[in-house]
mmCIF file of N, CA and C in Angstrom:
data_model
loop_
_atom_site.group_PDB
_atom_site.id
_atom_site.type_symbol
_atom_site.label_atom_id
_atom_site.label_comp_id
_atom_site.label_asym_id
_atom_site.label_seq_id
_atom_site.Cartn_x
_atom_site.Cartn_y
_atom_site.Cartn_z
ATOM 1 N N MET A 19 0.244 -0.582 19.182
ATOM 2 C CA MET A 19 -0.565 0.466 19.769
ATOM 3 C C MET A 19 0.258 1.736 19.966
ATOM 4 N N GLY A 20 1.542 1.571 20.233
ATOM 5 C CA GLY A 20 2.409 2.735 20.385
ATOM 6 C C GLY A 20 2.528 3.526 19.093
ATOM 7 N N ALA A 21 2.580 2.837 17.968
ATOM 8 C CA ALA A 21 2.647 3.523 16.674
ATOM 9 C C ALA A 21 1.369 4.313 16.416
ATOM 10 N N THR A 22 0.243 3.781 16.860
ATOM 11 C CA THR A 22 -1.026 4.486 16.693
ATOM 12 C C THR A 22 -1.051 5.764 17.520
ATOM 13 N N LEU A 23 -0.573 5.673 18.743
ATOM 14 C CA LEU A 23 -0.511 6.853 19.605
ATOM 15 C C LEU A 23 0.435 7.899 19.021
ATOM 16 N N ALA A 24 1.590 7.461 18.531
ATOM 17 C CA ALA A 24 2.535 8.389 17.913
ATOM 18 C C ALA A 24 1.929 9.023 16.662
ATOM 19 N N PHE A 25 1.180 8.244 15.888
ATOM 20 C CA PHE A 25 0.533 8.767 14.687
ATOM 21 C C PHE A 25 -0.490 9.832 15.058
ATOM 22 N N GLN A 26 -1.276 9.570 16.093
ATOM 23 C CA GLN A 26 -2.304 10.519 16.511
ATOM 24 C C GLN A 26 -1.678 11.839 16.956
ATOM 25 N N ARG A 27 -0.562 11.755 17.646
ATOM 26 C CA ARG A 27 0.085 12.960 18.168
ATOM 27 C C ARG A 27 1.034 13.615 17.174
ATOM 28 N N GLY A 28 1.185 13.019 15.997
ATOM 29 C CA GLY A 28 2.075 13.584 14.995
ATOM 30 C C GLY A 28 3.538 13.457 15.369
ATOM 31 N N ARG A 29 3.894 12.384 16.050
ATOM 32 C CA ARG A 29 5.253 12.208 16.560
ATOM 33 C C ARG A 29 6.121 11.270 15.725
ATOM 34 N N HIS A 30 5.608 10.767 14.601
ATOM 35 C CA HIS A 30 6.447 9.941 13.745
ATOM 36 C C HIS A 30 7.486 10.828 13.060
ATOM 37 N N ILE A 31 8.578 10.237 12.674
ATOM 38 C CA ILE A 31 9.647 10.983 12.027
ATOM 39 C C ILE A 31 9.140 11.546 10.706
ATOM 40 N N ALA A 32 9.400 12.814 10.486
ATOM 41 C CA ALA A 32 8.976 13.461 9.247
ATOM 42 C C ALA A 32 10.008 14.508 8.856
ATOM 43 N N VAL A 33 10.239 14.647 7.585
ATOM 44 C CA VAL A 33 11.111 15.692 7.073
ATOM 45 C C VAL A 33 10.199 16.773 6.508
ATOM 46 N N THR A 34 10.078 17.871 7.234
ATOM 47 C CA THR A 34 9.085 18.880 6.879
ATOM 48 C C THR A 34 9.684 20.184 6.369
ATOM 49 N N PHE A 35 11.006 20.288 6.305
ATOM 50 C CA PHE A 35 11.580 21.577 5.932
ATOM 51 C C PHE A 35 11.239 21.976 4.494
ATOM 52 N N VAL A 36 11.069 21.015 3.603
ATOM 53 C CA VAL A 36 10.713 21.339 2.222
ATOM 54 C C VAL A 36 9.265 21.825 2.158
ATOM 55 N N VAL A 37 8.378 21.118 2.835
ATOM 56 C CA VAL A 37 6.959 21.503 2.831
ATOM 57 C C VAL A 37 6.781 22.852 3.522
ATOM 58 N N ASN A 38 7.480 23.076 4.613
ATOM 59 C CA ASN A 38 7.353 24.347 5.333
ATOM 60 C C ASN A 38 7.889 25.523 4.520
ATOM 61 N N ALA A 39 8.772 25.278 3.560
ATOM 62 C CA ALA A 39 9.323 26.345 2.733
ATOM 63 C C ALA A 39 8.387 26.740 1.588
ATOM 64 N N LEU A 40 7.359 25.959 1.340
ATOM 65 C CA LEU A 40 6.431 26.246 0.249
ATOM 66 C C LEU A 40 5.485 27.379 0.628
ATOM 67 N N PRO A 41 4.971 28.111 -0.374
ATOM 68 C CA PRO A 41 3.960 29.137 -0.082
ATOM 69 C C PRO A 41 2.669 28.498 0.438
ATOM 70 N N GLY A 42 1.839 29.278 1.098
ATOM 71 C CA GLY A 42 0.657 28.800 1.824
ATOM 72 C C GLY A 42 -0.231 27.811 1.092
ATOM 73 N N ARG A 43 -0.732 28.151 -0.087
ATOM 74 C CA ARG A 43 -1.671 27.282 -0.808
ATOM 75 C C ARG A 43 -0.993 25.986 -1.259
ATOM 76 N N LEU A 44 0.227 26.086 -1.768
ATOM 77 C CA LEU A 44 0.955 24.903 -2.209
ATOM 78 C C LEU A 44 1.306 24.001 -1.020
ATOM 79 N N ARG A 45 1.604 24.614 0.119
ATOM 80 C CA ARG A 45 1.874 23.846 1.340
ATOM 81 C C ARG A 45 0.644 23.052 1.749
ATOM 82 N N GLN A 46 -0.523 23.689 1.694
ATOM 83 C CA GLN A 46 -1.751 23.004 2.073
ATOM 84 C C GLN A 46 -2.052 21.855 1.111
ATOM 85 N N VAL A 47 -1.890 22.072 -0.177
ATOM 86 C CA VAL A 47 -2.142 21.016 -1.168
ATOM 87 C C VAL A 47 -1.175 19.857 -0.964
ATOM 88 N N THR A 48 0.077 20.156 -0.675
ATOM 89 C CA THR A 48 1.075 19.114 -0.448
ATOM 90 C C THR A 48 0.728 18.296 0.784
ATOM 91 N N ARG A 49 0.312 18.948 1.845
ATOM 92 C CA ARG A 49 -0.079 18.225 3.062
ATOM 93 C C ARG A 49 -1.321 17.376 2.832
ATOM 94 N N ILE A 50 -2.286 17.906 2.082
ATOM 95 C CA ILE A 50 -3.491 17.127 1.773
ATOM 96 C C ILE A 50 -3.123 15.882 0.981
ATOM 97 N N LEU A 51 -2.248 16.045 -0.004
ATOM 98 C CA LEU A 51 -1.812 14.909 -0.809
ATOM 99 C C LEU A 51 -1.086 13.877 0.062
ATOM 100 N N ALA A 52 -0.224 14.333 0.943
ATOM 101 C CA ALA A 52 0.519 13.412 1.809
ATOM 102 C C ALA A 52 -0.421 12.648 2.742
ATOM 103 N N VAL A 53 -1.387 13.337 3.323
ATOM 104 C CA VAL A 53 -2.323 12.669 4.235
ATOM 105 C C VAL A 53 -3.221 11.705 3.459
ATOM 106 N N ALA A 54 -3.595 12.057 2.232
ATOM 107 C CA ALA A 54 -4.411 11.151 1.422
ATOM 108 C C ALA A 54 -3.637 9.876 1.087
ATOM 109 N N ILE A 55 -2.342 10.003 0.813
ATOM 110 C CA ILE A 55 -1.513 8.822 0.555
ATOM 111 C C ILE A 55 -1.411 7.960 1.804
ATOM 112 N N VAL A 56 -1.218 8.600 2.949
ATOM 113 C CA VAL A 56 -1.154 7.854 4.216
ATOM 114 C C VAL A 56 -2.478 7.140 4.478
ATOM 115 N N LEU A 57 -3.589 7.810 4.217
ATOM 116 C CA LEU A 57 -4.902 7.197 4.414
ATOM 117 C C LEU A 57 -5.058 5.963 3.527
ATOM 118 N N GLY A 58 -4.641 6.066 2.274
ATOM 119 C CA GLY A 58 -4.700 4.907 1.383
ATOM 120 C C GLY A 58 -3.834 3.762 1.882
ATOM 121 N N PHE A 59 -2.642 4.081 2.381
ATOM 122 C CA PHE A 59 -1.758 3.049 2.911
ATOM 123 C C PHE A 59 -2.380 2.383 4.137
ATOM 124 N N MET A 60 -2.990 3.156 5.005
ATOM 125 C CA MET A 60 -3.589 2.584 6.217
ATOM 126 C C MET A 60 -4.790 1.692 5.877
ATOM 127 N N ILE A 61 -5.564 2.074 4.888
ATOM 128 C CA ILE A 61 -6.678 1.226 4.464
ATOM 129 C C ILE A 61 -6.141 -0.087 3.895
ATOM 130 N N ALA A 62 -5.062 0.001 3.121
ATOM 131 C CA ALA A 62 -4.428 -1.226 2.607
ATOM 132 C C ALA A 62 -3.894 -2.075 3.756
ATOM 133 N N LEU A 63 -3.349 -1.432 4.789
ATOM 134 C CA LEU A 63 -2.851 -2.162 5.958
ATOM 135 C C LEU A 63 -3.974 -2.908 6.665
ATOM 136 N N VAL A 64 -5.141 -2.294 6.744
ATOM 137 C CA VAL A 64 -6.292 -2.961 7.360
ATOM 138 C C VAL A 64 -6.660 -4.210 6.561
ATOM 139 N N LEU A 65 -6.737 -4.085 5.266
ATOM 140 C CA LEU A 65 -7.140 -5.212 4.420
ATOM 141 C C LEU A 65 -6.108 -6.338 4.448
ATOM 142 N N VAL A 66 -4.848 -5.986 4.276
ATOM 143 C CA VAL A 66 -3.796 -6.999 4.282
ATOM 144 C C VAL A 66 -3.642 -7.598 5.684
ATOM 145 N N GLY A 67 -3.739 -6.769 6.708
ATOM 146 C CA GLY A 67 -3.646 -7.258 8.081
ATOM 147 C C GLY A 67 -4.771 -8.213 8.441
ATOM 148 N N TYR A 68 -5.957 -7.935 7.931
ATOM 149 C CA TYR A 68 -7.086 -8.835 8.185
ATOM 150 C C TYR A 68 -6.863 -10.190 7.516
ATOM 151 N N ARG A 69 -6.372 -10.159 6.275
ATOM 152 C CA ARG A 69 -6.079 -11.420 5.579
ATOM 153 C C ARG A 69 -4.977 -12.198 6.295
ATOM 154 N N TYR A 70 -3.963 -11.493 6.749
ATOM 155 C CA TYR A 70 -2.867 -12.146 7.461
ATOM 156 C C TYR A 70 -3.360 -12.748 8.777
ATOM 157 N N MET A 71 -4.230 -12.032 9.460
ATOM 158 C CA MET A 71 -4.813 -12.534 10.698
ATOM 159 C C MET A 71 -5.587 -13.832 10.444
ATOM 160 N N GLN A 72 -6.327 -13.869 9.359
ATOM 161 C CA GLN A 72 -7.063 -15.081 9.020
ATOM 162 C C GLN A 72 -6.133 -16.226 8.654
ATOM 163 N N MET A 73 -5.048 -15.933 7.952
ATOM 164 C CA MET A 73 -4.105 -16.982 7.562
ATOM 165 C C MET A 73 -3.434 -17.616 8.775
ATOM 166 N N GLN A 74 -3.226 -16.844 9.817
ATOM 167 C CA GLN A 74 -2.517 -17.348 10.992
ATOM 168 C C GLN A 74 -3.468 -17.863 12.076
ATOM 169 N N SER A 75 -4.740 -17.978 11.760
ATOM 170 C CA SER A 75 -5.718 -18.369 12.780
ATOM 171 C C SER A 75 -5.578 -19.818 13.229
ATOM 172 N N PHE A 76 -4.876 -20.640 12.465
ATOM 173 C CA PHE A 76 -4.714 -22.043 12.852
ATOM 174 C C PHE A 76 -3.678 -22.203 13.967
ATOM 175 N N GLN A 77 -2.820 -21.196 14.161
ATOM 176 C CA GLN A 77 -1.789 -21.284 15.188
ATOM 177 C C GLN A 77 -2.375 -21.038 16.565
ATOM 178 N N THR A 78 -1.764 -21.649 17.551
ATOM 179 C CA THR A 78 -2.136 -21.371 18.946
ATOM 180 C C THR A 78 -0.877 -20.982 19.695
ATOM 181 N N SER A 79 -1.056 -20.160 20.720
ATOM 182 C CA SER A 79 0.106 -19.771 21.517
ATOM 183 C C SER A 79 0.557 -20.958 22.348
ATOM 184 N N ALA A 80 1.847 -21.065 22.541
ATOM 185 C CA ALA A 80 2.410 -22.224 23.231
ATOM 186 C C ALA A 80 2.037 -22.249 24.702
ATOM 187 N N SER A 81 2.026 -21.100 25.338
ATOM 188 C CA SER A 81 1.807 -21.095 26.782
ATOM 189 C C SER A 81 0.330 -21.097 27.172
ATOM 190 N N LEU A 82 -0.490 -20.350 26.481
ATOM 191 C CA LEU A 82 -1.897 -20.222 26.876
ATOM 192 C C LEU A 82 -2.843 -21.073 26.040
ATOM 193 N N GLY A 83 -2.403 -21.484 24.876
ATOM 194 C CA GLY A 83 -3.260 -22.278 24.010
ATOM 195 C C GLY A 83 -4.325 -21.458 23.307
ATOM 196 N N TRP A 84 -4.177 -20.120 23.319
ATOM 197 C CA TRP A 84 -5.133 -19.250 22.639
ATOM 198 C C TRP A 84 -4.815 -19.178 21.158
ATOM 199 N N SER A 85 -5.812 -18.882 20.380
ATOM 200 C CA SER A 85 -5.617 -18.684 18.950
ATOM 201 C C SER A 85 -4.761 -17.433 18.732
ATOM 202 N N MET A 86 -3.830 -17.528 17.798
ATOM 203 C CA MET A 86 -2.971 -16.382 17.485
ATOM 204 C C MET A 86 -3.731 -15.293 16.727
ATOM 205 N N THR A 87 -4.972 -15.551 16.408
ATOM 206 C CA THR A 87 -5.810 -14.532 15.784
ATOM 207 C C THR A 87 -5.854 -13.286 16.651
ATOM 208 N N TYR A 88 -5.924 -13.472 17.960
ATOM 209 C CA TYR A 88 -5.988 -12.339 18.880
ATOM 210 C C TYR A 88 -4.707 -11.516 18.845
ATOM 211 N N VAL A 89 -3.580 -12.166 18.674
ATOM 212 C CA VAL A 89 -2.305 -11.456 18.598
ATOM 213 C C VAL A 89 -2.211 -10.673 17.293
ATOM 214 N N TYR A 90 -2.549 -11.324 16.180
ATOM 215 C CA TYR A 90 -2.432 -10.675 14.881
ATOM 216 C C TYR A 90 -3.564 -9.695 14.604
ATOM 217 N N ALA A 91 -4.588 -9.679 15.420
ATOM 218 C CA ALA A 91 -5.691 -8.734 15.236
ATOM 219 C C ALA A 91 -5.246 -7.299 15.451
ATOM 220 N N ILE A 92 -4.123 -7.117 16.110
ATOM 221 C CA ILE A 92 -3.648 -5.760 16.366
ATOM 222 C C ILE A 92 -3.308 -5.031 15.065
ATOM 223 N N ILE A 93 -2.943 -5.769 14.028
ATOM 224 C CA ILE A 93 -2.574 -5.134 12.750
ATOM 225 C C ILE A 93 -3.773 -4.420 12.122
ATOM 226 N N PRO A 94 -4.899 -5.095 11.878
ATOM 227 C CA PRO A 94 -6.022 -4.353 11.291
ATOM 228 C C PRO A 94 -6.667 -3.358 12.257
ATOM 229 N N VAL A 95 -6.629 -3.656 13.551
ATOM 230 C CA VAL A 95 -7.224 -2.726 14.524
ATOM 231 C C VAL A 95 -6.450 -1.406 14.536
ATOM 232 N N CYS A 96 -5.142 -1.483 14.637
ATOM 233 C CA CYS A 96 -4.333 -0.263 14.636
ATOM 234 C C CYS A 96 -4.375 0.425 13.278
ATOM 235 N N GLY A 97 -4.424 -0.350 12.206
ATOM 236 C CA GLY A 97 -4.566 0.255 10.885
ATOM 237 C C GLY A 97 -5.869 1.028 10.760
ATOM 238 N N ALA A 98 -6.936 0.486 11.335
ATOM 239 C CA ALA A 98 -8.227 1.180 11.303
ATOM 240 C C ALA A 98 -8.186 2.457 12.139
ATOM 241 N N LEU A 99 -7.553 2.389 13.306
ATOM 242 C CA LEU A 99 -7.435 3.597 14.138
ATOM 243 C C LEU A 99 -6.617 4.677 13.436
ATOM 244 N N MET A 100 -5.503 4.275 12.834
ATOM 245 C CA MET A 100 -4.684 5.255 12.123
ATOM 246 C C MET A 100 -5.405 5.782 10.885
ATOM 247 N N SER A 101 -6.226 4.944 10.253
ATOM 248 C CA SER A 101 -7.047 5.423 9.131
ATOM 249 C C SER A 101 -8.007 6.502 9.600
ATOM 250 N N TRP A 102 -8.611 6.284 10.740
ATOM 251 C CA TRP A 102 -9.534 7.273 11.298
ATOM 252 C C TRP A 102 -8.807 8.582 11.587
ATOM 253 N N TYR A 103 -7.633 8.502 12.230
ATOM 254 C CA TYR A 103 -6.866 9.713 12.531
ATOM 255 C C TYR A 103 -6.438 10.420 11.247
ATOM 256 N N ALA A 104 -6.043 9.672 10.232
ATOM 257 C CA ALA A 104 -5.661 10.275 8.953
ATOM 258 C C ALA A 104 -6.866 10.937 8.295
ATOM 259 N N PHE A 105 -8.041 10.303 8.390
ATOM 260 C CA PHE A 105 -9.258 10.893 7.828
ATOM 261 C C PHE A 105 -9.592 12.200 8.528
ATOM 262 N N VAL A 106 -9.494 12.219 9.847
ATOM 263 C CA VAL A 106 -9.757 13.448 10.607
ATOM 264 C C VAL A 106 -8.764 14.538 10.211
ATOM 265 N N ASP A 107 -7.486 14.185 10.074
ATOM 266 C CA ASP A 107 -6.483 15.154 9.635
ATOM 267 C C ASP A 107 -6.798 15.680 8.241
ATOM 268 N N LEU A 108 -7.242 14.793 7.371
ATOM 269 C CA LEU A 108 -7.576 15.189 6.003
ATOM 270 C C LEU A 108 -8.746 16.170 5.989
ATOM 271 N N VAL A 109 -9.769 15.887 6.766
ATOM 272 C CA VAL A 109 -10.930 16.796 6.848
ATOM 273 C C VAL A 109 -10.501 18.150 7.392
ATOM 274 N N GLU A 110 -9.653 18.145 8.423
ATOM 275 C CA GLU A 110 -9.185 19.408 8.986
ATOM 276 C C GLU A 110 -8.367 20.199 7.975
ATOM 277 N N LEU A 111 -7.500 19.526 7.229
ATOM 278 C CA LEU A 111 -6.690 20.224 6.234
ATOM 279 C C LEU A 111 -7.541 20.788 5.102
ATOM 280 N N VAL A 112 -8.544 20.044 4.661
ATOM 281 C CA VAL A 112 -9.403 20.515 3.581
ATOM 282 C C VAL A 112 -10.261 21.689 4.049
ATOM 283 N N SER A 113 -10.725 21.649 5.297
ATOM 284 C CA SER A 113 -11.600 22.708 5.788
ATOM 285 C C SER A 113 -10.840 23.983 6.150
ATOM 286 N N GLU A 114 -9.533 23.869 6.401
ATOM 287 C CA GLU A 114 -8.728 25.045 6.723
ATOM 288 C C GLU A 114 -8.357 25.785 5.446
ATOM 289 N N GLY A 115 -8.069 27.047 5.610
ATOM 290 C CA GLY A 115 -7.554 27.812 4.487
ATOM 291 C C GLY A 115 -6.051 27.656 4.388
ATOM 292 N N PRO A 116 -5.446 28.190 3.334
ATOM 293 C CA PRO A 116 -3.999 28.070 3.176
ATOM 294 C C PRO A 116 -3.218 28.793 4.276
ATOM 295 N N ASP A 117 -3.797 29.839 4.862
ATOM 296 C CA ASP A 117 -3.104 30.555 5.936
ATOM 297 C C ASP A 117 -3.032 29.733 7.212
ATOM 298 N N ALA A 118 -4.001 28.871 7.423
ATOM 299 C CA ALA A 118 -4.014 28.033 8.624
ATOM 300 C C ALA A 118 -2.945 26.961 8.565
ATOM 301 N N ALA A 119 -2.462 26.629 7.367
ATOM 302 C CA ALA A 119 -1.425 25.605 7.216
ATOM 303 C C ALA A 119 -0.117 26.048 7.865
ATOM 304 N N GLU A 120 0.095 27.365 7.969
ATOM 305 C CA GLU A 120 1.318 27.861 8.599
ATOM 306 C C GLU A 120 1.334 27.562 10.090
ATOM 307 N N THR A 121 0.199 27.677 10.749
ATOM 308 C CA THR A 121 0.160 27.441 12.189
ATOM 309 C C THR A 121 0.038 25.972 12.525
ATOM 310 N N ALA A 122 -0.366 25.134 11.560
ATOM 311 C CA ALA A 122 -0.555 23.713 11.844
ATOM 312 C C ALA A 122 0.759 23.031 12.185
ATOM 313 N N SER A 123 1.872 23.503 11.639
ATOM 314 C CA SER A 123 3.150 22.863 11.929
ATOM 315 C C SER A 123 3.661 23.240 13.306
ATOM 316 N N ASP A 124 3.088 24.273 13.929
ATOM 317 C CA ASP A 124 3.549 24.713 15.243
ATOM 318 C C ASP A 124 2.768 24.085 16.391
ATOM 319 N N ILE A 125 1.758 23.276 16.086
ATOM 320 C CA ILE A 125 0.925 22.693 17.121
ATOM 321 C C ILE A 125 1.687 21.589 17.835
ATOM 322 N N SER A 126 1.659 21.624 19.140
ATOM 323 C CA SER A 126 2.304 20.565 19.915
ATOM 324 C C SER A 126 1.271 19.961 20.846
ATOM 325 N N ASP A 127 1.663 18.927 21.538
ATOM 326 C CA ASP A 127 0.757 18.280 22.481
ATOM 327 C C ASP A 127 0.390 19.232 23.604
ATOM 328 N N PRO A 128 -0.840 19.137 24.098
ATOM 329 C CA PRO A 128 -1.207 19.951 25.245
ATOM 330 C C PRO A 128 -0.430 19.498 26.475
ATOM 331 N N PRO A 129 -0.166 20.403 27.403
ATOM 332 C CA PRO A 129 0.570 19.987 28.600
ATOM 333 C C PRO A 129 -0.230 18.988 29.422
ATOM 334 N N LEU A 130 0.484 18.080 30.050
ATOM 335 C CA LEU A 130 -0.175 17.058 30.861
ATOM 336 C C LEU A 130 -0.462 17.538 32.247
#
């Protein structure tokens, strides 16, 4: 769940100096391509995570006797949440113009 929160806030490690050095339109296309790749990876994570959850459903936790399905369910659930966040980012990038891509890298979390 922490990785999902970090993904939503854009706090995962990223090397952006090359992308930030690109001209406006090329920067926007590069970001769209990167987010589309991330979206594809997250969808694959949901599918593989769901299969893995099903494979481990025969296990039970030692202390509570619960099915380990509940533990492994976090993989497809978080993958689905990150897919949603990536989709929202993709829509925002496509709807913005190339000039808006310059200010997108300066956005930080709102103050608490």
